[in-house]
Amino acid sequence: MLAGAALRKTSEGWEFASEAALEDFIWNNLQQLLGFTPLERQYAAKGEFCDILALNESKQLVILELKNAEDRYVIQQLTRYYDNLLDEQPFTQQIDYGQPVKLIAAAPSFHRHNLIDCKYNLLKIDLLQIQVLKDNQKFQLCLQDINTNQTWSIPIPYEELSFSSTSQNTPEIPQLLLDWLGACSAEKQQAILKLREKILTFDERIKEEIEGRNTIRYGKGKSKPVAEICYQRTSHKPIVFLWLSTPTSCWFGQKEVIGRLRLWIDGETVTDIGHVPEGFGRMRLQIEWDAMPREKRPKNMFHSGSYKSFTPVPIPQGYNNVSNTLESLADLALTKWLARI
């Protein structure tokens, strides 16, 4: 199954939302796209970081440098990486250093200086032009060698967003959130956008704050949050958190404790919840644990309603007397938030 991607619409067409999103997609689909075996990404050699190191069928080292915009100095970068890696010679068990190193620069366009640098460089460097193509509602990544015209392509699992349900009174959707939502189904996109609209129109004291590149928080400052939407790079999708009654305090007769709950969402339905005080936690659905090789699973799988559990808790009918839709749980979180203000 292909990994998803974060895209962005521009006046000229479509592009990856960031260089990190481009690197994520190519790294996760490198074998399907170019037939290379991935070795390591952001490999540090003499203080410089190579985007992707890979291996081809002939055991040649492949150094791949990616740019999400035109860059004048990509040829010099690759030249330095080549020299550094030949000095260090990592992955000697996999790589045949008796063969030439394959150098590749991939970018949406190449400056004329890149062409001059290649012309007089003693090393052979392949220049691959990156294009994100849209045909009807299907997206595709296309790489084309600008010298030979050879092409490689692969589908991009991306769903174009529709804003038909958003209110004019709601602040403009941050570009960061738009970048994340493309990897979600249309149903889940609308559910998250409705959640955002509901939260921001509930009380004027609730603000939308962006923290770094992976977190959008909703609430009254850091001390009074009601929700978070966080981008998880491993799944390439946004994850929703609401401040609700923790499972242990809700179902086991203890005093109510409001905590940061991660929601597992299927369309508009919330199937499971887990108390995750910070980050993404270690919880996975049981089906995800079962799909992992046994040697990669924790030896002692702890299951409970607490934050220490390795699995979330399925939502039974009548959780806090509301249905298990994202909208209903958002209403509940807002009611709890108002009581804390």
mmCIF file of C-alpha atoms in Angstrom:
data_model
loop_
_atom_site.group_PDB
_atom_site.id
_atom_site.type_symbol
_atom_site.label_atom_id
_atom_site.label_comp_id
_atom_site.label_asym_id
_atom_site.label_seq_id
_atom_site.Cartn_x
_atom_site.Cartn_y
_atom_site.Cartn_z
ATOM 1 C CA MET A 1 0.000 0.000 0.000
ATOM 2 C CA LEU A 2 1.376 3.399 -0.985
ATOM 3 C CA ALA A 3 2.073 5.932 1.736
ATOM 4 C CA GLY A 4 0.098 9.169 1.504
ATOM 5 C CA ALA A 5 1.431 12.673 0.991
ATOM 6 C CA ALA A 6 0.734 16.270 1.872
ATOM 7 C CA LEU A 7 0.160 18.393 -1.245
ATOM 8 C CA ARG A 8 -0.545 22.052 -1.875
ATOM 9 C CA LYS A 9 -2.380 23.752 -4.710
ATOM 10 C CA THR A 10 -0.548 26.649 -6.366
ATOM 11 C CA SER A 11 -1.395 29.072 -9.155
ATOM 12 C CA GLU A 12 0.486 26.786 -11.571
ATOM 13 C CA GLY A 13 -0.816 23.417 -10.377
ATOM 14 C CA TRP A 14 0.150 21.172 -7.471
ATOM 15 C CA GLU A 15 3.288 20.635 -5.400
ATOM 16 C CA PHE A 16 4.332 18.908 -2.211
ATOM 17 C CA ALA A 17 3.469 20.951 0.858
ATOM 18 C CA SER A 18 7.103 21.035 1.968
ATOM 19 C CA GLU A 19 10.483 19.503 1.259
ATOM 20 C CA ALA A 20 9.925 17.235 4.255
ATOM 21 C CA ALA A 21 6.645 16.007 2.730
ATOM 22 C CA LEU A 22 8.416 15.325 -0.571
ATOM 23 C CA GLU A 23 11.195 13.413 1.190
ATOM 24 C CA ASP A 24 8.673 11.430 3.258
ATOM 25 C CA PHE A 25 6.773 10.322 0.165
ATOM 26 C CA ILE A 26 9.787 9.355 -1.935
ATOM 27 C CA TRP A 27 11.493 7.569 0.969
ATOM 28 C CA ASN A 28 8.384 5.542 1.796
ATOM 29 C CA ASN A 29 7.789 4.617 -1.854
ATOM 30 C CA LEU A 30 11.375 4.449 -3.127
ATOM 31 C CA GLN A 31 11.252 0.798 -4.190
ATOM 32 C CA GLN A 32 7.994 1.186 -6.125
ATOM 33 C CA LEU A 33 9.065 4.465 -7.721
ATOM 34 C CA LEU A 34 12.711 3.979 -8.709
ATOM 35 C CA GLY A 35 13.449 0.381 -7.816
ATOM 36 C CA PHE A 36 16.008 1.361 -5.160
ATOM 37 C CA THR A 37 16.369 -0.218 -1.742
ATOM 38 C CA PRO A 38 16.346 2.517 0.952
ATOM 39 C CA LEU A 39 19.324 2.527 3.310
ATOM 40 C CA GLU A 40 19.061 5.683 5.389
ATOM 41 C CA ARG A 41 17.649 9.182 5.214
ATOM 42 C CA GLN A 42 19.271 12.383 6.514
ATOM 43 C CA TYR A 43 22.539 10.472 6.820
ATOM 44 C CA ALA A 44 25.216 12.593 8.538
ATOM 45 C CA ALA A 45 28.610 12.572 6.794
ATOM 46 C CA LYS A 46 31.250 15.008 8.057
ATOM 47 C CA GLY A 47 28.583 17.352 9.399
ATOM 48 C CA GLU A 48 26.454 17.365 6.232
ATOM 49 C CA PHE A 49 23.144 15.568 5.843
ATOM 50 C CA CYS A 50 22.294 13.554 2.737
ATOM 51 C CA ASP A 51 18.561 13.375 2.033
ATOM 52 C CA ILE A 52 18.442 9.722 0.961
ATOM 53 C CA LEU A 53 21.005 6.954 0.646
ATOM 54 C CA ALA A 54 19.862 3.888 -1.263
ATOM 55 C CA LEU A 55 21.066 0.815 -3.114
ATOM 56 C CA ASN A 56 20.288 -0.314 -6.657
ATOM 57 C CA GLU A 57 20.146 -3.869 -7.984
ATOM 58 C CA SER A 58 23.865 -3.777 -8.835
ATOM 59 C CA LYS A 59 24.791 -2.817 -5.240
ATOM 60 C CA GLN A 60 25.750 0.685 -6.304
ATOM 61 C CA LEU A 61 25.417 3.426 -3.714
ATOM 62 C CA VAL A 62 22.713 5.917 -4.712
ATOM 63 C CA ILE A 63 22.789 9.456 -3.265
ATOM 64 C CA LEU A 64 19.510 11.273 -3.827
ATOM 65 C CA GLU A 65 19.152 14.978 -3.063
ATOM 66 C CA LEU A 66 15.610 16.401 -3.155
ATOM 67 C CA LYS A 67 14.438 19.974 -3.602
ATOM 68 C CA ASN A 68 10.874 21.239 -3.475
ATOM 69 C CA ALA A 69 11.886 24.417 -5.318
ATOM 70 C CA GLU A 70 14.583 25.464 -7.773
ATOM 71 C CA ASP A 71 18.001 25.538 -6.117
ATOM 72 C CA ARG A 72 21.269 26.835 -7.617
ATOM 73 C CA TYR A 73 23.610 24.812 -5.417
ATOM 74 C CA VAL A 74 22.304 21.238 -5.538
ATOM 75 C CA ILE A 75 25.204 20.054 -7.758
ATOM 76 C CA GLN A 76 27.781 21.347 -5.277
ATOM 77 C CA GLN A 77 25.885 19.604 -2.470
ATOM 78 C CA LEU A 78 25.982 16.260 -4.240
ATOM 79 C CA THR A 79 29.678 16.682 -5.024
ATOM 80 C CA ARG A 80 30.470 17.200 -1.344
ATOM 81 C CA TYR A 81 28.281 14.259 -0.280
ATOM 82 C CA TYR A 82 30.071 12.066 -2.820
ATOM 83 C CA ASP A 83 33.489 12.989 -1.410
ATOM 84 C CA ASN A 84 32.381 12.587 2.216
ATOM 85 C CA LEU A 85 30.809 9.181 1.639
ATOM 86 C CA LEU A 86 33.755 7.812 -0.309
ATOM 87 C CA ASP A 87 35.969 8.770 2.627
ATOM 88 C CA GLU A 88 33.679 7.143 5.214
ATOM 89 C CA GLN A 89 32.338 4.230 3.089
ATOM 90 C CA PRO A 90 29.327 3.316 5.265
ATOM 91 C CA PHE A 91 27.171 0.195 4.726
ATOM 92 C CA THR A 92 30.134 -1.778 3.344
ATOM 93 C CA GLN A 93 28.255 -5.080 3.692
ATOM 94 C CA GLN A 94 25.565 -3.907 1.267
ATOM 95 C CA ILE A 95 27.438 -1.503 -1.051
ATOM 96 C CA ASP A 96 30.014 -2.387 -3.687
ATOM 97 C CA TYR A 97 32.367 0.595 -3.577
ATOM 98 C CA GLY A 98 34.221 -0.775 -6.598
ATOM 99 C CA GLN A 99 31.354 0.559 -8.717
ATOM 100 C CA PRO A 100 30.608 4.217 -9.470
ATOM 101 C CA VAL A 101 28.313 6.053 -7.067
ATOM 102 C CA LYS A 102 24.963 7.037 -8.602
ATOM 103 C CA LEU A 103 24.181 10.718 -7.973
ATOM 104 C CA ILE A 104 20.668 12.058 -8.452
ATOM 105 C CA ALA A 105 19.210 15.534 -7.984
ATOM 106 C CA ALA A 106 15.405 15.799 -8.091
ATOM 107 C CA ALA A 107 13.605 19.149 -8.214
ATOM 108 C CA PRO A 108 10.571 20.775 -9.870
ATOM 109 C CA SER A 109 12.925 22.788 -12.105
ATOM 110 C CA PHE A 110 16.635 23.343 -12.570
ATOM 111 C CA HIS A 111 18.411 26.672 -12.704
ATOM 112 C CA ARG A 112 20.709 27.224 -15.685
ATOM 113 C CA HIS A 113 23.614 27.256 -13.218
ATOM 114 C CA ASN A 114 22.805 23.602 -12.406
ATOM 115 C CA LEU A 115 23.196 22.743 -16.084
ATOM 116 C CA ILE A 116 26.529 24.583 -16.315
ATOM 117 C CA ASP A 117 27.776 22.875 -13.148
ATOM 118 C CA CYS A 118 26.835 19.455 -14.547
ATOM 119 C CA LYS A 119 28.462 20.202 -17.900
ATOM 120 C CA TYR A 120 31.877 20.810 -16.356
ATOM 121 C CA ASN A 121 31.641 18.422 -13.402
ATOM 122 C CA LEU A 122 33.710 15.234 -13.703
ATOM 123 C CA LEU A 123 30.942 13.267 -11.958
ATOM 124 C CA LYS A 124 27.830 12.020 -13.753
ATOM 125 C CA ILE A 125 24.771 13.525 -12.067
ATOM 126 C CA ASP A 126 21.227 12.675 -13.145
ATOM 127 C CA LEU A 127 18.719 15.532 -13.006
ATOM 128 C CA LEU A 128 15.131 14.402 -12.454
ATOM 129 C CA GLN A 129 12.319 16.919 -12.823
ATOM 130 C CA ILE A 130 9.527 16.511 -10.268
ATOM 131 C CA GLN A 131 5.925 16.960 -11.374
ATOM 132 C CA VAL A 132 2.717 16.444 -9.433
ATOM 133 C CA LEU A 133 0.024 15.708 -12.002
ATOM 134 C CA LYS A 134 -3.735 15.633 -11.521
ATOM 135 C CA ASP A 135 -6.077 13.722 -13.821
ATOM 136 C CA ASN A 136 -9.707 14.072 -12.754
ATOM 137 C CA GLN A 137 -9.470 13.352 -9.014
ATOM 138 C CA LYS A 138 -6.349 11.180 -9.158
ATOM 139 C CA PHE A 139 -2.858 12.487 -8.383
ATOM 140 C CA GLN A 140 0.456 11.183 -9.607
ATOM 141 C CA LEU A 141 4.129 11.883 -8.983
ATOM 142 C CA CYS A 142 6.166 11.914 -12.179
ATOM 143 C CA LEU A 143 9.975 12.046 -12.348
ATOM 144 C CA GLN A 144 11.558 12.768 -15.717
ATOM 145 C CA ASP A 145 15.254 12.696 -16.569
ATOM 146 C CA ILE A 146 15.787 16.037 -18.320
ATOM 147 C CA ASN A 147 18.570 14.604 -20.512
ATOM 148 C CA THR A 148 17.147 11.212 -21.572
ATOM 149 C CA ASN A 149 13.417 11.959 -21.049
ATOM 150 C CA GLN A 150 13.050 8.629 -19.211
ATOM 151 C CA THR A 151 10.131 8.838 -16.793
ATOM 152 C CA TRP A 152 9.052 7.148 -13.579
ATOM 153 C CA SER A 153 5.621 7.644 -12.048
ATOM 154 C CA ILE A 154 3.576 6.505 -9.093
ATOM 155 C CA PRO A 155 0.078 7.338 -7.782
ATOM 156 C CA ILE A 156 -0.203 9.718 -4.836
ATOM 157 C CA PRO A 157 -2.978 8.824 -2.362
ATOM 158 C CA TYR A 158 -4.443 12.303 -1.991
ATOM 159 C CA GLU A 159 -7.981 13.625 -1.696
ATOM 160 C CA GLU A 160 -8.593 17.191 -2.832
ATOM 161 C CA LEU A 161 -10.337 19.231 -0.159
ATOM 162 C CA SER A 162 -13.812 20.695 -0.368
ATOM 163 C CA PHE A 163 -14.750 23.667 1.817
ATOM 164 C CA SER A 164 -18.462 23.717 1.096
ATOM 165 C CA SER A 165 -19.420 23.168 4.720
ATOM 166 C CA THR A 166 -17.210 25.785 6.352
ATOM 167 C CA SER A 167 -18.803 28.949 7.703
ATOM 168 C CA GLN A 168 -17.820 32.419 6.551
ATOM 169 C CA ASN A 169 -17.533 33.374 10.234
ATOM 170 C CA THR A 170 -14.767 30.836 10.793
ATOM 171 C CA PRO A 171 -11.163 32.077 10.469
ATOM 172 C CA GLU A 172 -9.340 31.073 7.307
ATOM 173 C CA ILE A 173 -8.054 27.512 7.464
ATOM 174 C CA PRO A 174 -4.298 27.474 8.123
ATOM 175 C CA GLN A 175 -2.260 26.235 5.198
ATOM 176 C CA LEU A 176 -0.577 23.781 7.549
ATOM 177 C CA LEU A 177 -3.893 22.029 8.222
ATOM 178 C CA LEU A 178 -4.732 21.970 4.509
ATOM 179 C CA ASP A 179 -1.381 20.318 3.862
ATOM 180 C CA TRP A 180 -2.197 17.549 6.353
ATOM 181 C CA LEU A 181 -5.785 16.816 5.309
ATOM 182 C CA GLY A 182 -5.071 15.623 1.782
ATOM 183 C CA ALA A 183 -3.992 12.187 2.998
ATOM 184 C CA CYS A 184 -7.424 11.693 4.642
ATOM 185 C CA SER A 185 -10.616 10.443 3.048
ATOM 186 C CA ALA A 186 -13.153 13.086 1.981
ATOM 187 C CA GLU A 187 -15.425 11.995 4.847
ATOM 188 C CA LYS A 188 -12.678 12.415 7.440
ATOM 189 C CA GLN A 189 -11.624 15.756 5.935
ATOM 190 C CA GLN A 190 -15.133 17.103 6.388
ATOM 191 C CA ALA A 191 -15.345 15.685 9.916
ATOM 192 C CA ILE A 192 -12.153 17.459 10.983
ATOM 193 C CA LEU A 193 -13.138 20.726 9.294
ATOM 194 C CA LYS A 194 -16.549 20.586 11.022
ATOM 195 C CA LEU A 195 -14.778 19.933 14.319
ATOM 196 C CA ARG A 196 -12.581 22.984 13.814
ATOM 197 C CA GLU A 197 -15.578 25.137 12.882
ATOM 198 C CA LYS A 198 -17.576 23.966 15.904
ATOM 199 C CA ILE A 199 -14.707 24.730 18.294
ATOM 200 C CA LEU A 200 -13.856 28.176 16.893
ATOM 201 C CA THR A 201 -17.475 29.347 16.798
ATOM 202 C CA PHE A 202 -18.324 28.039 20.288
ATOM 203 C CA ASP A 203 -16.707 30.815 22.313
ATOM 204 C CA GLU A 204 -14.699 33.853 21.214
ATOM 205 C CA ARG A 205 -12.107 33.075 23.891
ATOM 206 C CA ILE A 206 -11.064 29.929 22.041
ATOM 207 C CA LYS A 207 -8.123 30.637 19.757
ATOM 208 C CA GLU A 208 -6.310 28.610 17.124
ATOM 209 C CA GLU A 209 -2.565 28.526 17.760
ATOM 210 C CA ILE A 210 0.087 26.867 15.609
ATOM 211 C CA GLU A 211 3.044 25.388 17.441
ATOM 212 C CA GLY A 212 5.954 24.394 15.237
ATOM 213 C CA ARG A 213 5.194 22.321 12.151
ATOM 214 C CA ASN A 214 3.241 19.501 13.778
ATOM 215 C CA THR A 215 0.685 20.926 16.234
ATOM 216 C CA ILE A 216 -2.401 23.155 16.051
ATOM 217 C CA ARG A 217 -3.921 23.792 19.497
ATOM 218 C CA TYR A 218 -7.399 25.116 20.291
ATOM 219 C CA GLY A 219 -8.318 26.724 23.595
ATOM 220 C CA LYS A 220 -7.609 29.645 25.890
ATOM 221 C CA GLY A 221 -3.848 29.599 26.093
ATOM 222 C CA LYS A 222 -1.773 26.549 26.966
ATOM 223 C CA SER A 223 -3.434 26.115 30.361
ATOM 224 C CA LYS A 224 -7.018 25.777 29.030
ATOM 225 C CA PRO A 225 -6.926 23.628 25.891
ATOM 226 C CA VAL A 226 -9.953 21.915 24.409
ATOM 227 C CA ALA A 227 -8.451 20.202 21.367
ATOM 228 C CA GLU A 228 -5.318 19.574 19.334
ATOM 229 C CA ILE A 229 -4.753 18.470 15.774
ATOM 230 C CA CYS A 230 -1.267 17.032 15.352
ATOM 231 C CA TYR A 231 0.472 15.736 12.239
ATOM 232 C CA GLN A 232 1.951 12.267 12.692
ATOM 233 C CA ARG A 233 4.769 11.760 10.201
ATOM 234 C CA THR A 234 4.783 7.969 10.549
ATOM 235 C CA SER A 235 1.192 7.700 9.306
ATOM 236 C CA HIS A 236 1.278 10.927 7.225
ATOM 237 C CA LYS A 237 -2.075 11.966 8.672
ATOM 238 C CA PRO A 238 -3.482 14.403 11.243
ATOM 239 C CA ILE A 239 -4.446 12.980 14.640
ATOM 240 C CA VAL A 240 -7.211 14.551 16.748
ATOM 241 C CA PHE A 241 -7.011 15.001 20.523
ATOM 242 C CA LEU A 242 -9.832 16.245 22.783
ATOM 243 C CA TRP A 243 -9.757 17.079 26.483
ATOM 244 C CA LEU A 244 -12.346 14.681 27.927
ATOM 245 C CA SER A 245 -12.915 12.449 30.947
ATOM 246 C CA THR A 246 -10.145 9.868 31.105
ATOM 247 C CA PRO A 247 -11.337 6.258 30.667
ATOM 248 C CA THR A 248 -10.222 5.228 34.166
ATOM 249 C CA SER A 249 -12.103 8.062 35.857
ATOM 250 C CA CYS A 250 -15.172 7.683 33.631
ATOM 251 C CA TRP A 251 -15.724 3.939 33.795
ATOM 252 C CA PHE A 252 -14.262 2.802 37.088
ATOM 253 C CA GLY A 253 -16.104 5.019 39.560
ATOM 254 C CA GLN A 254 -13.233 7.377 40.316
ATOM 255 C CA LYS A 255 -13.405 11.152 40.575
ATOM 256 C CA GLU A 256 -13.616 12.673 37.100
ATOM 257 C CA VAL A 257 -10.258 13.650 35.642
ATOM 258 C CA ILE A 258 -10.066 15.630 32.409
ATOM 259 C CA GLY A 259 -7.161 14.553 30.224
ATOM 260 C CA ARG A 260 -5.822 14.693 26.695
ATOM 261 C CA LEU A 261 -7.498 11.857 24.794
ATOM 262 C CA ARG A 262 -6.384 10.631 21.407
ATOM 263 C CA LEU A 263 -9.242 9.723 19.076
ATOM 264 C CA TRP A 264 -9.167 6.895 16.534
ATOM 265 C CA ILE A 265 -11.547 8.039 13.791
ATOM 266 C CA ASP A 266 -13.262 6.168 10.976
ATOM 267 C CA GLY A 267 -14.930 8.814 8.822
ATOM 268 C CA GLU A 268 -17.130 10.728 11.297
ATOM 269 C CA THR A 269 -17.191 7.905 13.853
ATOM 270 C CA VAL A 270 -14.801 7.668 16.799
ATOM 271 C CA THR A 271 -14.056 3.987 17.343
ATOM 272 C CA ASP A 272 -11.477 4.121 20.172
ATOM 273 C CA ILE A 273 -9.985 6.567 22.648
ATOM 274 C CA GLY A 274 -6.811 6.559 24.697
ATOM 275 C CA HIS A 275 -5.396 8.824 27.384
ATOM 276 C CA VAL A 276 -2.183 10.244 25.895
ATOM 277 C CA PRO A 277 -0.835 13.047 28.118
ATOM 278 C CA GLU A 278 1.705 14.223 25.530
ATOM 279 C CA GLY A 279 2.957 13.421 22.051
ATOM 280 C CA PHE A 280 1.375 10.487 20.226
ATOM 281 C CA GLY A 281 1.991 7.904 22.913
ATOM 282 C CA ARG A 282 2.710 4.233 22.332
ATOM 283 C CA MET A 283 -0.880 3.029 21.893
ATOM 284 C CA ARG A 284 -1.853 1.172 18.753
ATOM 285 C CA LEU A 285 -5.004 -0.644 17.765
ATOM 286 C CA GLN A 286 -4.753 -4.376 18.396
ATOM 287 C CA ILE A 287 -4.982 -5.015 14.662
ATOM 288 C CA GLU A 288 -1.860 -2.861 14.206
ATOM 289 C CA TRP A 289 0.078 -4.789 16.859
ATOM 290 C CA ASP A 290 -0.997 -8.066 15.271
ATOM 291 C CA ALA A 291 0.344 -6.913 11.890
ATOM 292 C CA MET A 292 3.805 -6.251 13.344
ATOM 293 C CA PRO A 293 6.492 -8.963 13.480
ATOM 294 C CA ARG A 294 6.422 -10.590 16.901
ATOM 295 C CA GLU A 295 10.019 -9.581 17.643
ATOM 296 C CA LYS A 296 9.127 -5.893 17.251
ATOM 297 C CA ARG A 297 6.231 -5.981 19.713
ATOM 298 C CA PRO A 298 6.750 -5.198 23.423
ATOM 299 C CA LYS A 299 7.336 -8.344 25.477
ATOM 300 C CA ASN A 300 4.689 -7.482 28.047
ATOM 301 C CA MET A 301 1.636 -5.963 26.371
ATOM 302 C CA PHE A 302 -0.218 -4.014 29.050
ATOM 303 C CA HIS A 303 -3.917 -3.395 28.352
ATOM 304 C CA SER A 304 -6.071 -1.112 30.505
ATOM 305 C CA GLY A 305 -7.967 2.149 30.400
ATOM 306 C CA SER A 306 -4.963 4.130 31.689
ATOM 307 C CA TYR A 307 -2.291 6.048 29.820
ATOM 308 C CA LYS A 308 0.077 3.108 30.408
ATOM 309 C CA SER A 309 -1.928 0.828 28.122
ATOM 310 C CA PHE A 310 -0.551 -0.358 24.789
ATOM 311 C CA THR A 311 -4.011 -0.270 23.211
ATOM 312 C CA PRO A 312 -6.813 2.322 23.270
ATOM 313 C CA VAL A 313 -10.269 1.600 24.668
ATOM 314 C CA PRO A 314 -13.175 0.914 22.284
ATOM 315 C CA ILE A 315 -15.991 3.392 22.905
ATOM 316 C CA PRO A 316 -19.122 1.644 24.163
ATOM 317 C CA GLN A 317 -22.603 2.969 23.569
ATOM 318 C CA GLY A 318 -23.452 5.798 25.912
ATOM 319 C CA TYR A 319 -19.994 7.112 26.745
ATOM 320 C CA ASN A 320 -20.835 10.140 28.917
ATOM 321 C CA ASN A 321 -24.380 9.816 27.527
ATOM 322 C CA VAL A 322 -23.335 10.918 24.025
ATOM 323 C CA SER A 323 -22.964 9.075 20.737
ATOM 324 C CA ASN A 324 -19.565 8.074 19.405
ATOM 325 C CA THR A 325 -19.472 10.608 16.574
ATOM 326 C CA LEU A 326 -16.715 13.199 16.420
ATOM 327 C CA GLU A 327 -19.318 15.973 16.538
ATOM 328 C CA SER A 328 -20.923 14.643 19.731
ATOM 329 C CA LEU A 329 -17.576 14.185 21.476
ATOM 330 C CA ALA A 330 -16.581 17.706 20.417
ATOM 331 C CA ASP A 331 -19.765 19.039 22.039
ATOM 332 C CA LEU A 332 -18.886 17.136 25.196
ATOM 333 C CA ALA A 333 -15.293 18.466 25.200
ATOM 334 C CA LEU A 334 -16.553 22.036 24.787
ATOM 335 C CA THR A 335 -18.984 21.590 27.698
ATOM 336 C CA LYS A 336 -16.146 20.285 29.882
ATOM 337 C CA TRP A 337 -13.916 23.166 28.735
ATOM 338 C CA LEU A 338 -16.545 25.762 29.637
ATOM 339 C CA ALA A 339 -16.881 24.268 33.130
ATOM 340 C CA ARG A 340 -13.109 24.676 33.659
ATOM 341 C CA ILE A 341 -12.973 28.326 32.621
#
